[in-house]
Coordinates of C-alpha atoms and ligand atoms in Angstrom, one line a residue:
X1 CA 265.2 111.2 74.2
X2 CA 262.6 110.9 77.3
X3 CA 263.0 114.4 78.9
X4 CA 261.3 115.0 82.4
X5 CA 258.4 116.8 80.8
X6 CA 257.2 113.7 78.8
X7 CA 257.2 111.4 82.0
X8 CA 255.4 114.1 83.9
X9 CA 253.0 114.3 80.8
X10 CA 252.4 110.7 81.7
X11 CA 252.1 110.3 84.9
X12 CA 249.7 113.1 84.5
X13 CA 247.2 111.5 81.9
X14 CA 247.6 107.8 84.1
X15 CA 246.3 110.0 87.2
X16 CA 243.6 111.4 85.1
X17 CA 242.1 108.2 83.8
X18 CA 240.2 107.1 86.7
X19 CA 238.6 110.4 87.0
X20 CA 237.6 110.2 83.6
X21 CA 236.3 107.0 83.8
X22 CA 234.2 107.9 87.1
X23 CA 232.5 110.9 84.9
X24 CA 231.9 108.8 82.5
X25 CA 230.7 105.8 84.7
X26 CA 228.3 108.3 86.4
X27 CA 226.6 109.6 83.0
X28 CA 226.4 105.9 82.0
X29 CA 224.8 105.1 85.2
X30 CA 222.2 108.1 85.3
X31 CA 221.1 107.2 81.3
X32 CA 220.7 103.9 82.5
X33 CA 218.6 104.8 85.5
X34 CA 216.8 107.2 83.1
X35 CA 215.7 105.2 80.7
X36 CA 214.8 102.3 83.7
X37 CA 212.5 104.9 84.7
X38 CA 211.0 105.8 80.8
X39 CA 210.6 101.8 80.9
X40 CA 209.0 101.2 84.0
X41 CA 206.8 104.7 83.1
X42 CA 205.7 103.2 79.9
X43 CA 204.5 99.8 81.5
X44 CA 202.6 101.7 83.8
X45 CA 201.0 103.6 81.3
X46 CA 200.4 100.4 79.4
X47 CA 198.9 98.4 82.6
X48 CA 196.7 101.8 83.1
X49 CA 195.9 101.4 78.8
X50 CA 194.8 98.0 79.6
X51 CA 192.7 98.1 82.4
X52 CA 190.6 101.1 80.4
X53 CA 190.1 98.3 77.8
X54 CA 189.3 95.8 80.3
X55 CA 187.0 98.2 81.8
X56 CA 185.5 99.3 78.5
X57 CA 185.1 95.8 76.6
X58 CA 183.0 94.8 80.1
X59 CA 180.9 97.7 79.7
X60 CA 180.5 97.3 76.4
X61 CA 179.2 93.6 77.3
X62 CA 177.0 94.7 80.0
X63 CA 175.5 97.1 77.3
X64 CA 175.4 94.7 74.8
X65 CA 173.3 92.3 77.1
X66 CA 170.8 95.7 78.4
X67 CA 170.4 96.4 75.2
X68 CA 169.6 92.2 74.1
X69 CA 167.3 92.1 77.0
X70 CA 165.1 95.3 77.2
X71 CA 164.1 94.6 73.5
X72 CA 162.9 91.4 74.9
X73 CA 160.2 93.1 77.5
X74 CA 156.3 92.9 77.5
X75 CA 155.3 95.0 79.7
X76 CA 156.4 98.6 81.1
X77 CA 157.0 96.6 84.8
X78 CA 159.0 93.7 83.9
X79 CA 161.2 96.4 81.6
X80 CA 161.5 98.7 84.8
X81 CA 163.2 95.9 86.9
X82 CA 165.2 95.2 84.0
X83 CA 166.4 98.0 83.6
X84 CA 167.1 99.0 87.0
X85 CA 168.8 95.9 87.7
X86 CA 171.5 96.1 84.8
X87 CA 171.9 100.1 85.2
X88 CA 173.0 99.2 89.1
X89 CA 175.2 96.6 87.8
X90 CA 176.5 99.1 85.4
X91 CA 177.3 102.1 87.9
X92 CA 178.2 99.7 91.0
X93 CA 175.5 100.8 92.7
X94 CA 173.0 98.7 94.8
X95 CA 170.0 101.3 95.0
X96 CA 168.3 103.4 92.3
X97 CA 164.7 103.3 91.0
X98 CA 162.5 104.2 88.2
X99 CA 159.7 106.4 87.9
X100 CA 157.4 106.8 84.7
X101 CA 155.1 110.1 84.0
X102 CA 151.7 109.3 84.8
X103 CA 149.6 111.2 81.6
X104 CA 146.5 112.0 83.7
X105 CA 147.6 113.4 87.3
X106 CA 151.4 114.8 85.1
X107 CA 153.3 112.8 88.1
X108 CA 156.4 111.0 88.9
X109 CA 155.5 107.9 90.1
X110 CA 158.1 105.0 91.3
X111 CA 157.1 101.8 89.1
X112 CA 161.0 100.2 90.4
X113 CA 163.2 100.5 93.0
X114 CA 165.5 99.0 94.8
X115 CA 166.8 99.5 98.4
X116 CA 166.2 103.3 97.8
X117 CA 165.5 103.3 101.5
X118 CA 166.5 101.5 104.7
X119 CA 163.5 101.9 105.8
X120 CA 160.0 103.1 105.8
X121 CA 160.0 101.6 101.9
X122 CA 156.2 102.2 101.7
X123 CA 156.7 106.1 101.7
X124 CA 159.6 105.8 99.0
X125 CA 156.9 103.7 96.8
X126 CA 154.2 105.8 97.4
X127 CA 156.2 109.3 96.3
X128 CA 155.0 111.4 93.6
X129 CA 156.7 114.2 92.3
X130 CA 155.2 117.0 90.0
X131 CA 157.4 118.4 87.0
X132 CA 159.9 120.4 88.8
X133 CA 159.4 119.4 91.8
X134 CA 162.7 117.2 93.6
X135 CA 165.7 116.0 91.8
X136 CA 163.7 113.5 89.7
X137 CA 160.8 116.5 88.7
X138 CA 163.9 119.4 88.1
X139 CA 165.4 116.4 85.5
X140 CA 162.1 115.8 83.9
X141 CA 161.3 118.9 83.4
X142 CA 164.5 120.1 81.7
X143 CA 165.4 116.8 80.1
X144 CA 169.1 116.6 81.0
X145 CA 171.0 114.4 83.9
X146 CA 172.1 115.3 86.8
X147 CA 174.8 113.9 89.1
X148 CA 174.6 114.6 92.2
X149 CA 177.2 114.0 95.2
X150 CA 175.3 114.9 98.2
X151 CA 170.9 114.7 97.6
X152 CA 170.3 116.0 101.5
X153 CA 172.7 118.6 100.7
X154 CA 170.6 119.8 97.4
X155 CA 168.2 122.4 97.9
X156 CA 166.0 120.6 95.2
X157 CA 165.9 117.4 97.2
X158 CA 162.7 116.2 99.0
X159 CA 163.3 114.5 102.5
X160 CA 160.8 112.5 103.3
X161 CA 160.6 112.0 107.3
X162 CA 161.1 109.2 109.2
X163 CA 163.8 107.9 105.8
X164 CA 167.1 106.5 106.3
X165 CA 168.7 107.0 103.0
X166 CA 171.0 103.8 102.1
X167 CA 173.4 105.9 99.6
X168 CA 174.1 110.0 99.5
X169 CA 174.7 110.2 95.7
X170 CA 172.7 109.9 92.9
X171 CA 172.6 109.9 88.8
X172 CA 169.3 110.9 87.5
X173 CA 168.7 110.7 83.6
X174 CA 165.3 111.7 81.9
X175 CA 163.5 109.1 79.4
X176 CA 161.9 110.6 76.5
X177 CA 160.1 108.8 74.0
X178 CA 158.6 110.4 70.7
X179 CA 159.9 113.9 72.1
X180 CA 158.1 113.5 75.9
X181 CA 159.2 113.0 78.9
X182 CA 158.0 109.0 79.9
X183 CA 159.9 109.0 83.1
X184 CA 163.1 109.0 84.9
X185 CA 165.7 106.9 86.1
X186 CA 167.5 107.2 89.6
X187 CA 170.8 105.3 90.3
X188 CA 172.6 105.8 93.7
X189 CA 175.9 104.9 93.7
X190 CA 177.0 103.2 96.7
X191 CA 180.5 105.6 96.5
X192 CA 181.8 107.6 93.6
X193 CA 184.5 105.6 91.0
X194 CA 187.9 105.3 92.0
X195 CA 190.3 106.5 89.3
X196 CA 194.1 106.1 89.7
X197 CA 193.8 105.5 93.4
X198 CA 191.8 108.2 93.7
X199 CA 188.0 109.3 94.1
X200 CA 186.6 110.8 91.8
X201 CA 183.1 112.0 91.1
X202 CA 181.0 110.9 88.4
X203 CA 181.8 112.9 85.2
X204 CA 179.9 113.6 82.0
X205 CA 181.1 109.8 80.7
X206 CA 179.0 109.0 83.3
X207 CA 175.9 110.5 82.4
X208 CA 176.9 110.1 78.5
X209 CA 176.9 106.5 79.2
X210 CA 173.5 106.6 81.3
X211 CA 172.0 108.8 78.4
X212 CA 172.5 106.0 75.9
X213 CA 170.9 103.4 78.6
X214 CA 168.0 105.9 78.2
X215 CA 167.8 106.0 74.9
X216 CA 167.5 103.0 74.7
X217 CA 165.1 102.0 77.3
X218 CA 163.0 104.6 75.4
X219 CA 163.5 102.6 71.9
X220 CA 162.0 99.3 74.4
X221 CA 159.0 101.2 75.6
X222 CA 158.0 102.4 72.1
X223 CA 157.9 99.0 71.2
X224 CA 155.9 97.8 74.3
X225 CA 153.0 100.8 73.1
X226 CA 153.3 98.8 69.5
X227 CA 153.0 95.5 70.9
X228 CA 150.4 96.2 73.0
X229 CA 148.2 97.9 70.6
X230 CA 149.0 94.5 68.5
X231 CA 147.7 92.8 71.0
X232 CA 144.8 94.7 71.7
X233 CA 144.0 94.6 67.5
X234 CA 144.4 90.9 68.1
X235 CA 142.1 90.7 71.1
X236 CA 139.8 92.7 69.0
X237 CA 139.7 90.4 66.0
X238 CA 139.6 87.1 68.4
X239 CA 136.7 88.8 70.5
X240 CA 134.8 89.2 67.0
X241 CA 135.2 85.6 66.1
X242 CA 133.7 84.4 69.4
X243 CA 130.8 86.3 68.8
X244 CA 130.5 84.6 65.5
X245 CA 130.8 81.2 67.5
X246 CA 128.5 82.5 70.2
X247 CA 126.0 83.5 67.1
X248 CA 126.5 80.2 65.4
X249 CA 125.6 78.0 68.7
X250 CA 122.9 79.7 70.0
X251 CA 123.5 77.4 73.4
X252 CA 127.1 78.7 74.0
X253 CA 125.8 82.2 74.8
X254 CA 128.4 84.4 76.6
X255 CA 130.2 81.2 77.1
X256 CA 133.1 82.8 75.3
X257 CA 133.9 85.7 77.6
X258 CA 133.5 83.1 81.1
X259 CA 136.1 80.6 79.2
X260 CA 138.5 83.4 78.9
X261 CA 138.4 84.5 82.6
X262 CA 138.9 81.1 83.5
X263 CA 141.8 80.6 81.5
X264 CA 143.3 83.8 82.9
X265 CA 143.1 82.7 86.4
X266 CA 144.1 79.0 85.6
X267 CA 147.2 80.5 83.8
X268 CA 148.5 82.6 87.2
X269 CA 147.5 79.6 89.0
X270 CA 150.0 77.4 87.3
X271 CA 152.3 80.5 87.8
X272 CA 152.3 80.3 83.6
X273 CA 154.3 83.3 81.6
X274 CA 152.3 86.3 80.5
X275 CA 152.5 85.6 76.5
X276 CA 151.3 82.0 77.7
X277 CA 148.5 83.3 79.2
X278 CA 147.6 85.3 76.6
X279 CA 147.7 82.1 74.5
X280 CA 145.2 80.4 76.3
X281 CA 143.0 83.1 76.8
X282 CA 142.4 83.3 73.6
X283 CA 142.2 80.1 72.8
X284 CA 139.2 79.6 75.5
X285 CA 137.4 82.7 73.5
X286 CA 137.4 81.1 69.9
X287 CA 138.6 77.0 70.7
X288 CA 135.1 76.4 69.4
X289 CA 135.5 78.4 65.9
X290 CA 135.7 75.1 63.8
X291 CA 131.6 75.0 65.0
X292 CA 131.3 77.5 61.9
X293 CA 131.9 74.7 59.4
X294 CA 129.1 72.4 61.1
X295 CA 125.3 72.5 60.1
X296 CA 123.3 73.7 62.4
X297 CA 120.8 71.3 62.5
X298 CA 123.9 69.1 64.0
X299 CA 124.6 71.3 66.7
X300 CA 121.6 72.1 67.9
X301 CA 120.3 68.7 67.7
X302 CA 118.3 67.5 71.0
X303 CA 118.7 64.0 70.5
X304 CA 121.1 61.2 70.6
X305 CA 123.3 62.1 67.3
X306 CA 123.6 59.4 64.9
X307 CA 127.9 58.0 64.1
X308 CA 127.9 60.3 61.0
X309 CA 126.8 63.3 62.8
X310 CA 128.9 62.8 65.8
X311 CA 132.2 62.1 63.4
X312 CA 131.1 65.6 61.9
X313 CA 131.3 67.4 65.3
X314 CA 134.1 65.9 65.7
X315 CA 135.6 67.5 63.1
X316 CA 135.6 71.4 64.6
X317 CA 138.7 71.1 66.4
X318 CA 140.4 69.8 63.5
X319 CA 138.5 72.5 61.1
X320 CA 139.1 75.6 64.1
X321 CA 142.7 74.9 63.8
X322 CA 143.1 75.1 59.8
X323 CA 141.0 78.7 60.0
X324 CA 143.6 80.0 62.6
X325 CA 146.8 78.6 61.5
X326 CA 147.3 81.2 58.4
X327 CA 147.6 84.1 61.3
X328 CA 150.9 84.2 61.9
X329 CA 150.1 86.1 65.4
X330 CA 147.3 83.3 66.0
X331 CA 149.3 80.5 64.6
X332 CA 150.5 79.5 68.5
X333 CA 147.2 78.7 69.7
X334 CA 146.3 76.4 66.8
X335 CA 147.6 73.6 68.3
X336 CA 145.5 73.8 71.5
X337 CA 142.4 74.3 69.5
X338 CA 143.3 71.2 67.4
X339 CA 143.6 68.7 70.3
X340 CA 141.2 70.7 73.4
X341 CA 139.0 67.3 73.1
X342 CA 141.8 64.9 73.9
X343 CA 141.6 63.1 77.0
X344 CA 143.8 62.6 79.8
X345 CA 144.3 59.0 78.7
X346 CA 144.0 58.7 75.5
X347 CA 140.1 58.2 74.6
X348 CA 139.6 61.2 73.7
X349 CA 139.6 63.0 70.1
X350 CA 141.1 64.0 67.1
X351 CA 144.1 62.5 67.9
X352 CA 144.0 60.3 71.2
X353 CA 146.9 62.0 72.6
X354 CA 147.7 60.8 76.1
X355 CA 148.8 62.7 79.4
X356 CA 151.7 65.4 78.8
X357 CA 151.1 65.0 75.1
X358 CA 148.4 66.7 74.7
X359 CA 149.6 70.9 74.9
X360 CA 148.8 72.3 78.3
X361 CA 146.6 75.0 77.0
X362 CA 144.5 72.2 75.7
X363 CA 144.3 70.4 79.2
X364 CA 143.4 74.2 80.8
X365 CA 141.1 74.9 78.0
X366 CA 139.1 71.3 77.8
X367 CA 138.5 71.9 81.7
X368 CA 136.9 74.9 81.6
X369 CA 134.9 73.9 78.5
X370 CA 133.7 71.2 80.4
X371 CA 132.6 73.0 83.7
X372 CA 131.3 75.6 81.9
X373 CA 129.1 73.3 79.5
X374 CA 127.8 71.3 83.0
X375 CA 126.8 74.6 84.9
X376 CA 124.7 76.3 81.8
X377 CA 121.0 75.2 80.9
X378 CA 120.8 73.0 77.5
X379 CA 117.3 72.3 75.6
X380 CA 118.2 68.9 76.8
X381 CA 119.0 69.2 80.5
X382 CA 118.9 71.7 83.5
X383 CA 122.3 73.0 84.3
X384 CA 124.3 71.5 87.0
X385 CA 124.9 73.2 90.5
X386 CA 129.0 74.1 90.8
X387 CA 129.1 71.8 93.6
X388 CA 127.9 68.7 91.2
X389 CA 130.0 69.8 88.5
X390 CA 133.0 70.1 90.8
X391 CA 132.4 66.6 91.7
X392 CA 132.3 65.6 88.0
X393 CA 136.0 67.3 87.4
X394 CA 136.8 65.3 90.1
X395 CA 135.7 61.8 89.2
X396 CA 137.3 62.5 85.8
X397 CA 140.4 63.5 86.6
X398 CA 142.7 61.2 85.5
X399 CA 141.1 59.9 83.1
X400 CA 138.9 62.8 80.4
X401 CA 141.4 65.7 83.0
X402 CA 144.7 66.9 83.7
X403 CA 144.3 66.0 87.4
X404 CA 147.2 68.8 88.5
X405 CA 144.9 71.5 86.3
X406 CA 141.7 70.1 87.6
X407 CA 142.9 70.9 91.0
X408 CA 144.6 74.5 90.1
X409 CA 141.3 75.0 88.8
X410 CA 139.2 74.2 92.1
X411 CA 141.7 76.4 93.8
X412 CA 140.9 79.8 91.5
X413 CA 136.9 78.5 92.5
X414 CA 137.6 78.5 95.8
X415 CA 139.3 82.1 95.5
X416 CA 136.4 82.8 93.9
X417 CA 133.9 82.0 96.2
X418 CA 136.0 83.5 99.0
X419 CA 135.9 87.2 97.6
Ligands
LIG1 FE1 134.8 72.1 71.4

């Protein structure tokens, strides 16, 4: 039997069931809406993840290609700009510079830099800073880096007058090779990093990541010191064989040492590289070495030479070649000893290479030999006067000369004659 109660019971649970399924559409909505939120929170933190990488595998690249490249330097100088060039690429910046310790005067002096200054660059260049003194001495001095945000605003900083700074900030890092202080480097940031949105100064990351750029910039310099005392062992051992050739050939007296400045100035005429250069020098001192292994009653014969003694001097570039190729550090120059007697078109000797086959350091190096051997005294013949032997390159260029070397060559005379 339905009584009244039971109806009313009903009606009463029917009236209730929208408002329970409101309460328990709201809670379904706000989970919902909470975990759209934990989603979109995670993506963000995922996109943020992701750029870090992206940021890190690029400077992980840059670093990789400093650290390729500084190995690869020659000299102090050309490491410097390096150096300078890939640390601004590195920290965004467009201005920074380097200064290295000079051992005698115990100053800072700027051997880079770039856009330090708007203007008056000559003062920047010619700074020098004691230990201690500026931001750049304070760092040397204490061997740690700094950052600074504002340089005019540090006590330590040294205005110079009449100097329009192009950026306020600046990261400066010590060098230290073998324990010493070689130098410093100077980055300005053109504005500090932007993190999240925000800016944000430059943090010990920062100046971790700059320390490693020192350390190894300091690794590249050791290794220019090495390889220049190599080269100046080389240039030691090469100098002592020209003096055997010089002994040898009584008539090719001091010849050795006028070949080599030659060369040099031949070399930055052609705008050649420096390890060229170095190549050719040496190979004007010593491009006569083969002369050991012929008698000399051949070459310091007078008179005409009979076929079997000229074939015998025309053996020493063949025989200079052999003696220098077991050195592995000589072994380049070889080649241009071996063929400096070719000429221009072909007539010449021990090959008959023509033109552009015959090395360039050959071509440089048979020019001077030349010049030089017409403008000294023989027991044969008076020397003759520069301005006859310049006339004799010219006549023979194109056929025993290089005439593009021939005339790179007058040019360095003409220098010459100028100073
Ligand atoms: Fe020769």
């Amino acid at each position: 039997m339905i009584t009244t109660l039971s109806v009313l019971a009903v009606i009463l649970v029917i009236l209730s069931l929208p408002a329970f399924f409101m309460i328990f559409h709201s809670r379904f909505i706000k989970k919902i809406n909470s975990q759209n939120q934990e989603i979109i929170q995670t993506k963000e933190k995922l996109q943020s993840y992701l750029q870090r990488i992206d940021s890190l595998v690029l400077t992980l690249k840059k670093m990789h290609k400093f650290s390729v490249g500084a190995t690869g330097m020659s000299s102090k100088e050309e490491l410097s700009r390096f150096v300078l060039d890939s640390c601004c690429e590195l920290f965004d910046s467009q201005s920074g510079s380097i200064m290295m310790l000079e051992p005698n005067s115990g100053t800072l002096k700027i051997i880079a830099s770039r856009n330090v200054a708007a203007e008056n660059s000559n003062a920047v260049e010619n700074l020098e800073l004691r230990l201690g003194e500026g931001v750049a001495g304070k760092v040397a001095q204490e061997g740690k880096p700094v950052f600074i945000e504002d340089i005019e605003k540090d006590p330590r900083f040294v205005h110079l007058p009449d100097i329009r700074y192009t950026s306020k900030s600046m990261l400066c890092a010590p060098i230290e090779t073998k324990g010493k202080i070689a130098g410093v480097i100077n980055i300005h940031p053109d504005a500090p990093p932007v993190i999240n949105g925000k800016s944000a100064v430059f943090d010990d990351k920062n100046l971790h990541l700059l320390a490693i750029l020192t350390d190894q910039v300091a690794v590249a310099l050791e290794n220019i010191e090495l390889y220049n005392n190599l080269q100046k062992t080389y240039l030691e051992m090469v100098e002592s064989l020209a003096k055997a050739i010089d002994a040898k050939d009584s008539y090719t007296h001091d010849h050795a040492d006028r070949a080599r400045g030659y060369a040099a100035a031949i070399c930055r005429e052609l705008g050649l590289p420096e390890s060229i250069t170095k190549h050719v020098e040496y190979a004007a001192l010593i491009h006569d070495i083969g002369k050991i292994g012929i008698d000399n009653s051949v070459l310091e014969k007078s008179g005409k030479l009979s076929p079997e003694e000229r074939k015998k001097i025309e053996q020493h570039p063949i025989i200079g070649a052999k003696i220098i190729e077991p050195f592995s550090v000589l072994a380049p120059i070889a080649p241009i000893i071996r063929h400096h007697h070719e000429y221009y078109n072909g007539m010449g000797y021990p090959a008959g290479l023509k033109g552009e086959e015959i090395p360039l350091g050959s071509r440089i190096v048979t020019i001077i030999d030349s010049f030089d051997a017409m403008t000294s005294d023989r027991p044969y013949r008076k020397a003759m006067s520069r301005i006859q032997a310049v006339q004799e390159l010219k006549r023979s260029a194109n056929s025993q000369f290089d005439p593009g070397v021939v005339e790179a060559f007058l040019r360095t005379l003409e220098h010459d004659s100028s100073q």
